[in-house]
Amino acid sequence: MKGRRKGPERGRTVPAAILAVILVTGILWGTPVGAANLSEVDQATVAAKQQEIEEAQQEQENIKSSISDLESIVEELQSKKSDLSAYIQSVDSSISELTDKISGYESLIAQKEAEIAGQEAELEAALAQEEEQYASMCVRIQYMYEMETSSYLETILSAGSFADMLNQAEYVEQLASYDYEMLQTYILQRQYVELVKEQLEEEQATLEAAREALEEEEASLEALRSQKTQDLAAYQSDISSTEASITELEEDLEYQTSLIEQLEAEIEKITSSVSYDGGTFCWPCPNYTAISSDFGYRTDPFTGETAYHNGVDMAAPEGSSILAAYDGTVVAATYNWSMGNYVMIDHGDGLYTIYMHASKLYVSAGDTVSKGDLIAAVGTTGRSTGNHLHFSVRLNGSYVSPWDYL
């Protein structure tokens, strides 16, 4: 009796041994029955994974091509500096676009981090499946080595009749088909594992591209805001006399007031659904109590002259919450080059509150709000030199001190 042959050990030589099995079975018995269907199903999975890799690569290209060109933005804005209102509207629009991009990249980063976690789990499962298939292949190959190829012929030739021989031949063909399918499954599983690894690498590259884009957009946003502050300061320094400064400031204040009066006039035409019950307002900028400019006469930050200030400026970081001071109905939530993004709330009986220079608005005209509801976020849109909430109160067509209600 011949000595038993040892099965292959785990290593790079195993695929050659596996190939030897398929060569023997394939030469003797031809293409195994049923192998094509198994390959088609697995190939579809592999093709889908390859498509996902291509999509990840395209996503990286899209991120790189969509990064804002700060130089072009600034160049376009400079052409509008002769018209203050047009300039402020344009720069605020650019800042808003950058802010939206930053939010988009933050969402993309969170999404990619979750996808990568899922793909790492998928890779772990695929590797476990490959290990299992590898172990099964090793058992089968060892059996083939021990049986020797000639045992197939011996099995057939030992048949007692022609019918038995056909049955034995069919049995051997089924074994060969099984071996072939095992090999095809293993090969495709290894290919799938490599594709999962490649996709994981591509998704990590996409994540890194998104993080780099986020950093660039944040830098552009900061540069644009700084440019706006400098340009507004330069604009004011160009005014040649104190008289011109005061006139320009008064015109701006009159412009704001005229818009507010128009809104109040529209409200007077309809029956208000709210009525002020005399309650105390909540602080509209929670957690931040610093007052950068109080109600009444002050030194204007643009002109340097003493002028009337129709509200209270509450300093706070960008994005800080702005709350409705009291129950009411939103009559305006829009943008204006002077007031920036602003909200106006009707509290009934001729009482209104106004919230200016917001970075974002969370309510719309017609919304009903309650005291303490989130309505906007602090910003520096419009004619503003820094992040703050300009909070005004009007009663029966005139500005009154917010301190009487807070």
Coordinates of C-alpha atoms in Angstrom, one line a residue:
M1 CA 0.0 0.0 0.0
K2 CA 1.2 3.4 -0.9
G3 CA 1.9 5.9 1.9
R4 CA -0.8 8.6 2.6
R5 CA -0.1 12.0 1.0
K6 CA -0.2 15.0 3.2
G7 CA -2.8 17.7 2.4
P8 CA -1.6 21.3 1.6
E9 CA -0.7 23.6 4.4
R10 CA -2.1 27.2 4.7
G11 CA 0.0 29.5 2.5
R12 CA 0.6 30.9 -1.0
T13 CA 1.1 27.3 -2.4
V14 CA -2.6 26.4 -1.7
P15 CA -4.1 28.0 -4.9
A16 CA -1.8 25.8 -7.0
A17 CA -3.0 22.7 -5.2
I18 CA -6.6 23.8 -5.7
L19 CA -5.9 24.5 -9.3
A20 CA -4.6 20.9 -9.7
V21 CA -7.9 19.6 -8.4
I22 CA -9.9 21.6 -11.0
L23 CA -7.5 20.7 -13.8
V24 CA -8.0 17.0 -13.1
T25 CA -11.7 17.1 -12.7
G26 CA -12.1 19.5 -15.6
I27 CA -10.0 17.4 -18.0
L28 CA -11.7 14.2 -17.1
W29 CA -15.3 15.3 -16.9
G30 CA -15.6 18.7 -18.8
T31 CA -17.5 21.8 -17.6
P32 CA -19.4 20.8 -14.4
V33 CA -23.2 21.0 -14.5
G34 CA -24.7 23.9 -12.5
A35 CA -21.5 25.9 -12.1
A36 CA -22.5 28.7 -14.5
N37 CA -25.6 29.7 -12.4
L38 CA -23.5 29.9 -9.2
S39 CA -20.9 32.0 -11.0
E40 CA -23.4 34.4 -12.4
V41 CA -25.0 35.2 -9.1
D42 CA -21.6 35.7 -7.4
Q43 CA -20.3 37.8 -10.3
A44 CA -23.3 40.1 -10.0
T45 CA -22.3 40.8 -6.3
V46 CA -18.7 41.4 -7.4
A47 CA -19.9 43.7 -10.3
A48 CA -22.0 45.7 -7.8
K49 CA -19.0 46.1 -5.5
Q50 CA -16.9 47.4 -8.4
Q51 CA -19.6 49.9 -9.3
E52 CA -19.6 51.2 -5.7
I53 CA -15.8 51.6 -5.9
E54 CA -16.2 53.7 -9.1
E55 CA -18.9 55.8 -7.5
A56 CA -16.6 56.5 -4.5
Q57 CA -13.8 57.6 -6.9
Q58 CA -16.2 59.9 -8.7
E59 CA -17.3 61.4 -5.4
Q60 CA -13.8 62.3 -4.6
E61 CA -13.4 64.1 -7.9
N62 CA -16.7 65.9 -7.3
I63 CA -15.5 67.1 -3.9
K64 CA -12.3 68.4 -5.3
S65 CA -14.0 70.3 -8.1
S66 CA -16.6 71.9 -5.9
I67 CA -14.3 73.7 -3.5
S68 CA -15.0 77.4 -3.6
D69 CA -12.6 79.7 -5.4
L70 CA -12.1 82.4 -2.8
E71 CA -10.1 84.6 -5.2
S72 CA -12.9 84.7 -7.8
I73 CA -15.5 85.4 -5.1
V74 CA -13.5 88.4 -3.7
E75 CA -12.8 89.7 -7.2
E76 CA -16.5 89.7 -8.0
L77 CA -17.3 91.4 -4.7
Q78 CA -14.8 94.1 -5.3
S79 CA -16.6 95.2 -8.4
K80 CA -19.7 96.0 -6.3
K81 CA -18.1 98.0 -3.6
S82 CA -19.3 101.3 -5.1
D83 CA -22.8 100.4 -4.1
L84 CA -23.0 99.5 -0.4
S85 CA -26.3 97.8 -0.5
A86 CA -25.4 95.6 -3.5
Y87 CA -22.0 94.8 -1.9
I88 CA -23.5 93.7 1.4
Q89 CA -26.1 91.6 -0.3
S90 CA -23.5 89.9 -2.5
V91 CA -21.1 89.2 0.3
D92 CA -23.9 87.9 2.6
S93 CA -25.0 85.7 -0.3
S94 CA -21.5 84.3 -0.7
I95 CA -21.2 83.7 3.0
S96 CA -24.5 81.9 3.0
E97 CA -23.3 79.6 0.2
L98 CA -20.1 78.8 2.0
T99 CA -22.0 78.1 5.2
D100 CA -24.3 75.7 3.3
K101 CA -21.3 74.0 1.8
I102 CA -19.7 73.6 5.2
S103 CA -22.9 72.1 6.6
G104 CA -23.0 69.7 3.6
Y105 CA -19.4 68.6 4.2
E106 CA -20.1 68.1 7.9
S107 CA -23.0 65.8 7.0
L108 CA -21.0 64.0 4.4
I109 CA -18.2 63.4 6.9
A110 CA -20.7 61.9 9.4
Q111 CA -22.2 59.8 6.6
K112 CA -18.8 58.5 5.5
E113 CA -17.7 57.7 9.0
A114 CA -20.9 55.6 9.4
E115 CA -20.4 53.9 6.0
I116 CA -16.8 53.1 6.8
A117 CA -17.8 51.5 10.1
G118 CA -20.3 49.3 8.1
Q119 CA -17.7 48.4 5.5
E120 CA -15.2 47.4 8.2
A121 CA -17.9 45.0 9.6
E122 CA -18.6 43.8 6.0
L123 CA -14.9 43.1 5.5
E124 CA -14.7 41.2 8.7
A125 CA -17.6 39.0 7.7
A126 CA -16.2 38.5 4.2
L127 CA -12.8 37.4 5.7
A128 CA -14.6 35.0 8.0
Q129 CA -16.5 33.5 5.1
E130 CA -13.2 33.2 3.1
E131 CA -11.6 31.4 6.1
E132 CA -14.5 29.0 6.3
Q133 CA -14.4 28.3 2.5
Y134 CA -10.6 27.9 2.7
A135 CA -10.9 25.3 5.5
S136 CA -13.5 23.4 3.5
M137 CA -11.3 23.4 0.4
C138 CA -8.4 22.1 2.4
V139 CA -10.4 19.2 3.7
R140 CA -11.5 18.4 0.2
I141 CA -8.0 18.7 -1.3
Q142 CA -6.6 16.5 1.4
Y143 CA -9.2 13.9 0.6
M144 CA -8.4 14.2 -3.1
Y145 CA -4.7 13.6 -2.4
E146 CA -5.5 10.6 -0.3
M147 CA -7.9 9.1 -2.8
E148 CA -5.7 9.8 -5.8
T149 CA -7.2 10.6 -9.2
S150 CA -7.0 7.0 -10.4
S151 CA -9.6 6.1 -7.9
Y152 CA -12.2 7.8 -10.1
L153 CA -11.4 5.4 -12.9
E154 CA -11.3 2.4 -10.6
T155 CA -14.7 3.3 -9.3
I156 CA -16.1 3.3 -12.8
L157 CA -14.3 0.2 -14.1
S158 CA -15.3 -1.8 -11.0
A159 CA -19.0 -1.6 -12.0
G160 CA -20.7 -4.9 -12.5
S161 CA -22.7 -3.9 -15.6
F162 CA -23.0 -1.1 -18.1
A163 CA -25.9 0.4 -16.2
D164 CA -23.8 0.4 -13.0
M165 CA -20.9 2.0 -14.8
L166 CA -23.2 4.8 -16.0
N167 CA -24.4 5.3 -12.5
Q168 CA -20.8 5.3 -11.2
A169 CA -19.8 7.8 -13.9
E170 CA -22.7 10.1 -13.0
Y171 CA -21.7 10.0 -9.3
V172 CA -18.1 10.8 -10.2
E173 CA -19.3 13.7 -12.4
Q174 CA -21.3 15.1 -9.5
L175 CA -18.2 15.0 -7.3
A176 CA -16.3 16.8 -10.0
S177 CA -19.1 19.4 -10.3
Y178 CA -19.1 19.9 -6.5
D179 CA -15.3 20.4 -6.5
Y180 CA -15.5 22.9 -9.3
E181 CA -18.3 24.9 -7.6
M182 CA -16.3 25.0 -4.4
L183 CA -13.3 26.3 -6.2
Q184 CA -15.3 29.0 -8.1
T185 CA -17.0 30.1 -4.9
Y186 CA -13.7 30.4 -3.2
I187 CA -12.1 32.3 -6.0
L188 CA -15.0 34.8 -6.2
Q189 CA -15.0 35.1 -2.4
R190 CA -11.4 36.1 -2.4
Q191 CA -12.1 38.6 -5.3
Y192 CA -14.9 40.0 -3.2
V193 CA -12.7 40.4 -0.2
E194 CA -10.2 42.3 -2.2
L195 CA -12.9 44.6 -3.6
V196 CA -14.3 45.3 -0.1
K197 CA -10.8 46.2 1.0
E198 CA -10.4 48.5 -2.1
Q199 CA -13.8 50.1 -1.5
L200 CA -12.9 50.7 2.2
E201 CA -9.7 52.5 1.1
E202 CA -11.7 54.6 -1.5
E203 CA -14.3 55.6 1.1
Q204 CA -11.5 56.5 3.6
A205 CA -10.0 58.7 0.8
T206 CA -13.4 60.3 0.2
L207 CA -13.6 61.0 3.9
E208 CA -10.2 62.6 3.9
A209 CA -11.1 64.7 0.8
A210 CA -14.3 65.9 2.6
R211 CA -12.3 66.9 5.6
E212 CA -9.8 68.8 3.6
A213 CA -12.6 70.5 1.6
L214 CA -14.3 71.4 4.9
E215 CA -11.1 73.0 6.2
E216 CA -10.7 75.0 3.0
E217 CA -14.3 76.2 3.0
E218 CA -14.0 77.3 6.7
A219 CA -10.9 79.2 5.9
S220 CA -12.6 80.9 2.9
L221 CA -15.6 81.7 5.1
E222 CA -13.4 83.3 7.8
A223 CA -11.5 85.3 5.1
L224 CA -14.7 86.5 3.5
R225 CA -16.2 87.7 6.8
S226 CA -13.0 89.5 7.7
Q227 CA -13.0 91.1 4.2
K228 CA -16.6 92.3 4.8
T229 CA -15.7 93.9 8.1
Q230 CA -12.6 95.6 6.6
D231 CA -14.6 96.9 3.6
L232 CA -17.4 98.3 5.7
A233 CA -14.9 100.1 7.9
A234 CA -13.1 101.5 4.8
Y235 CA -16.4 102.5 3.4
Q236 CA -17.2 104.6 6.5
S237 CA -13.7 106.1 6.6
D238 CA -14.3 107.5 3.0
I239 CA -17.1 109.8 4.3
S240 CA -15.5 113.2 4.2
S241 CA -17.3 115.0 7.0
T242 CA -19.2 114.5 10.3
E243 CA -22.3 116.0 8.7
A244 CA -22.1 113.4 5.9
S245 CA -21.7 110.6 8.5
I246 CA -24.7 111.6 10.4
T247 CA -26.8 112.0 7.3
E248 CA -25.8 108.6 6.0
L249 CA -26.5 106.9 9.3
E250 CA -29.9 108.6 9.6
E251 CA -30.8 107.5 6.1
D252 CA -30.0 103.9 6.9
L253 CA -32.1 104.1 10.1
E254 CA -35.0 105.7 8.2
Y255 CA -34.7 102.9 5.6
Q256 CA -35.0 100.2 8.3
T257 CA -37.9 102.0 10.0
S258 CA -39.8 102.5 6.7
L259 CA -39.7 98.7 6.1
I260 CA -40.9 98.0 9.6
E261 CA -43.7 100.5 9.3
Q262 CA -44.9 98.9 6.1
L263 CA -45.2 95.6 7.8
E264 CA -47.0 97.2 10.8
A265 CA -49.4 98.9 8.3
E266 CA -50.1 95.5 6.7
I267 CA -50.9 93.9 10.0
E268 CA -53.3 96.7 11.0
K269 CA -55.4 95.9 7.9
I270 CA -56.2 92.5 9.4
T271 CA -57.5 91.4 12.8
S272 CA -54.6 90.1 14.8
S273 CA -55.1 86.7 16.4
V274 CA -52.8 87.5 19.3
S275 CA -53.1 89.8 22.3
Y276 CA -50.3 90.8 24.7
D277 CA -51.2 89.9 28.2
G278 CA -48.5 92.0 29.9
G279 CA -46.1 89.2 30.6
T280 CA -42.3 89.5 30.9
F281 CA -40.2 88.7 27.9
C282 CA -37.6 85.9 28.0
W283 CA -34.0 86.7 27.2
P284 CA -33.8 86.3 23.4
C285 CA -30.1 85.2 23.4
P286 CA -29.8 82.5 26.1
N287 CA -26.5 82.0 27.8
Y288 CA -25.1 85.3 26.5
T289 CA -25.7 88.5 28.5
A290 CA -23.0 90.7 27.2
I291 CA -24.4 94.0 25.8
S292 CA -22.1 95.4 23.0
S293 CA -24.4 98.4 22.4
D294 CA -27.4 99.5 24.5
F295 CA -30.7 101.2 23.6
G296 CA -30.6 105.0 23.2
Y297 CA -27.8 107.3 22.1
R298 CA -24.4 105.7 21.5
T299 CA -21.2 106.0 19.5
D300 CA -22.0 104.4 16.1
P301 CA -19.4 101.7 15.2
F302 CA -19.4 102.9 11.5
T303 CA -19.3 106.7 11.8
G304 CA -17.8 107.2 15.2
E305 CA -20.5 109.8 15.8
T306 CA -23.1 109.9 18.6
A307 CA -26.4 108.6 17.2
Y308 CA -29.6 107.0 18.3
H309 CA -29.7 103.2 18.6
N310 CA -33.1 101.7 18.4
G311 CA -32.4 98.4 20.1
V312 CA -30.1 96.4 22.3
D313 CA -27.1 94.6 20.7
M314 CA -26.4 91.2 22.4
A315 CA -22.9 89.8 21.6
A316 CA -22.8 86.1 21.1
P317 CA -20.9 83.6 18.9
E318 CA -22.2 82.7 15.4
G319 CA -24.9 80.0 15.5
S320 CA -26.0 80.8 19.0
S321 CA -29.7 80.4 19.5
I322 CA -32.2 83.3 19.1
L323 CA -35.5 82.7 20.9
A324 CA -38.9 84.4 20.5
A325 CA -39.1 86.8 23.4
Y326 CA -42.9 86.2 23.8
D327 CA -45.9 84.5 22.2
G328 CA -46.9 85.8 18.9
T329 CA -47.1 85.5 15.1
V330 CA -44.2 85.8 12.8
V331 CA -45.0 88.6 10.3
A332 CA -41.5 88.7 8.6
A333 CA -38.6 86.3 8.3
T334 CA -36.4 87.4 5.4
Y335 CA -33.2 89.1 4.3
N336 CA -32.5 92.8 3.9
W337 CA -29.1 94.3 3.1
S338 CA -29.2 96.6 6.1
M339 CA -30.9 94.3 8.7
G340 CA -29.5 91.1 7.3
N341 CA -31.5 88.0 8.0
Y342 CA -34.2 89.2 10.4
V343 CA -37.4 88.1 12.1
M344 CA -40.4 90.3 13.2
I345 CA -43.0 89.0 15.6
D346 CA -46.4 90.5 16.3
H347 CA -47.4 90.1 20.0
G348 CA -50.7 91.9 19.7
D349 CA -52.0 95.3 20.8
G350 CA -49.4 97.1 18.6
L351 CA -46.4 95.4 20.3
Y352 CA -43.7 93.9 18.0
T353 CA -40.2 92.5 18.5
I354 CA -37.4 92.5 15.8
Y355 CA -34.3 90.3 15.7
M356 CA -31.6 91.3 13.2
H357 CA -28.3 90.1 11.6
A358 CA -29.1 86.4 12.0
S359 CA -27.0 83.8 10.2
K360 CA -30.0 81.4 9.8
L361 CA -33.7 81.7 10.1
Y362 CA -35.8 78.8 11.4
V363 CA -39.3 80.3 11.1
S364 CA -41.4 81.7 8.2
A365 CA -44.0 84.5 8.0
G366 CA -47.3 83.2 9.3
D367 CA -45.8 80.9 11.9
T368 CA -47.2 81.0 15.4
V369 CA -44.5 81.0 18.1
S370 CA -44.4 80.7 21.8
K371 CA -42.1 82.4 24.3
G372 CA -38.7 80.7 24.2
D373 CA -39.1 79.0 20.8
L374 CA -36.0 78.8 18.6
I375 CA -36.5 81.2 15.7
A376 CA -33.0 82.0 14.3
A377 CA -29.2 81.8 14.9
V378 CA -26.9 84.7 15.7
G379 CA -24.8 86.0 12.9
T380 CA -23.4 89.1 11.3
T381 CA -25.4 89.4 8.1
G382 CA -26.4 92.8 6.8
R383 CA -24.7 96.0 7.9
S384 CA -22.9 94.5 10.9
T385 CA -19.4 94.5 12.2
G386 CA -19.5 91.3 14.1
N387 CA -21.7 88.5 15.4
H388 CA -24.5 89.8 17.6
L389 CA -28.3 90.0 17.9
H390 CA -29.8 93.4 17.4
F391 CA -33.0 93.2 19.4
S392 CA -35.7 95.9 19.0
V393 CA -39.1 96.5 20.5
R394 CA -41.8 98.6 18.9
L395 CA -45.0 99.8 20.5
N396 CA -47.8 101.6 18.5
G397 CA -45.4 102.6 15.7
S398 CA -42.4 103.8 17.8
Y399 CA -39.2 102.1 19.2
V400 CA -39.2 101.7 22.9
S401 CA -36.6 100.4 25.4
P402 CA -36.4 96.6 25.4
W403 CA -35.5 96.8 29.1
D404 CA -39.1 97.7 29.9
Y405 CA -40.1 94.2 28.8
L406 CA -37.1 92.0 29.6

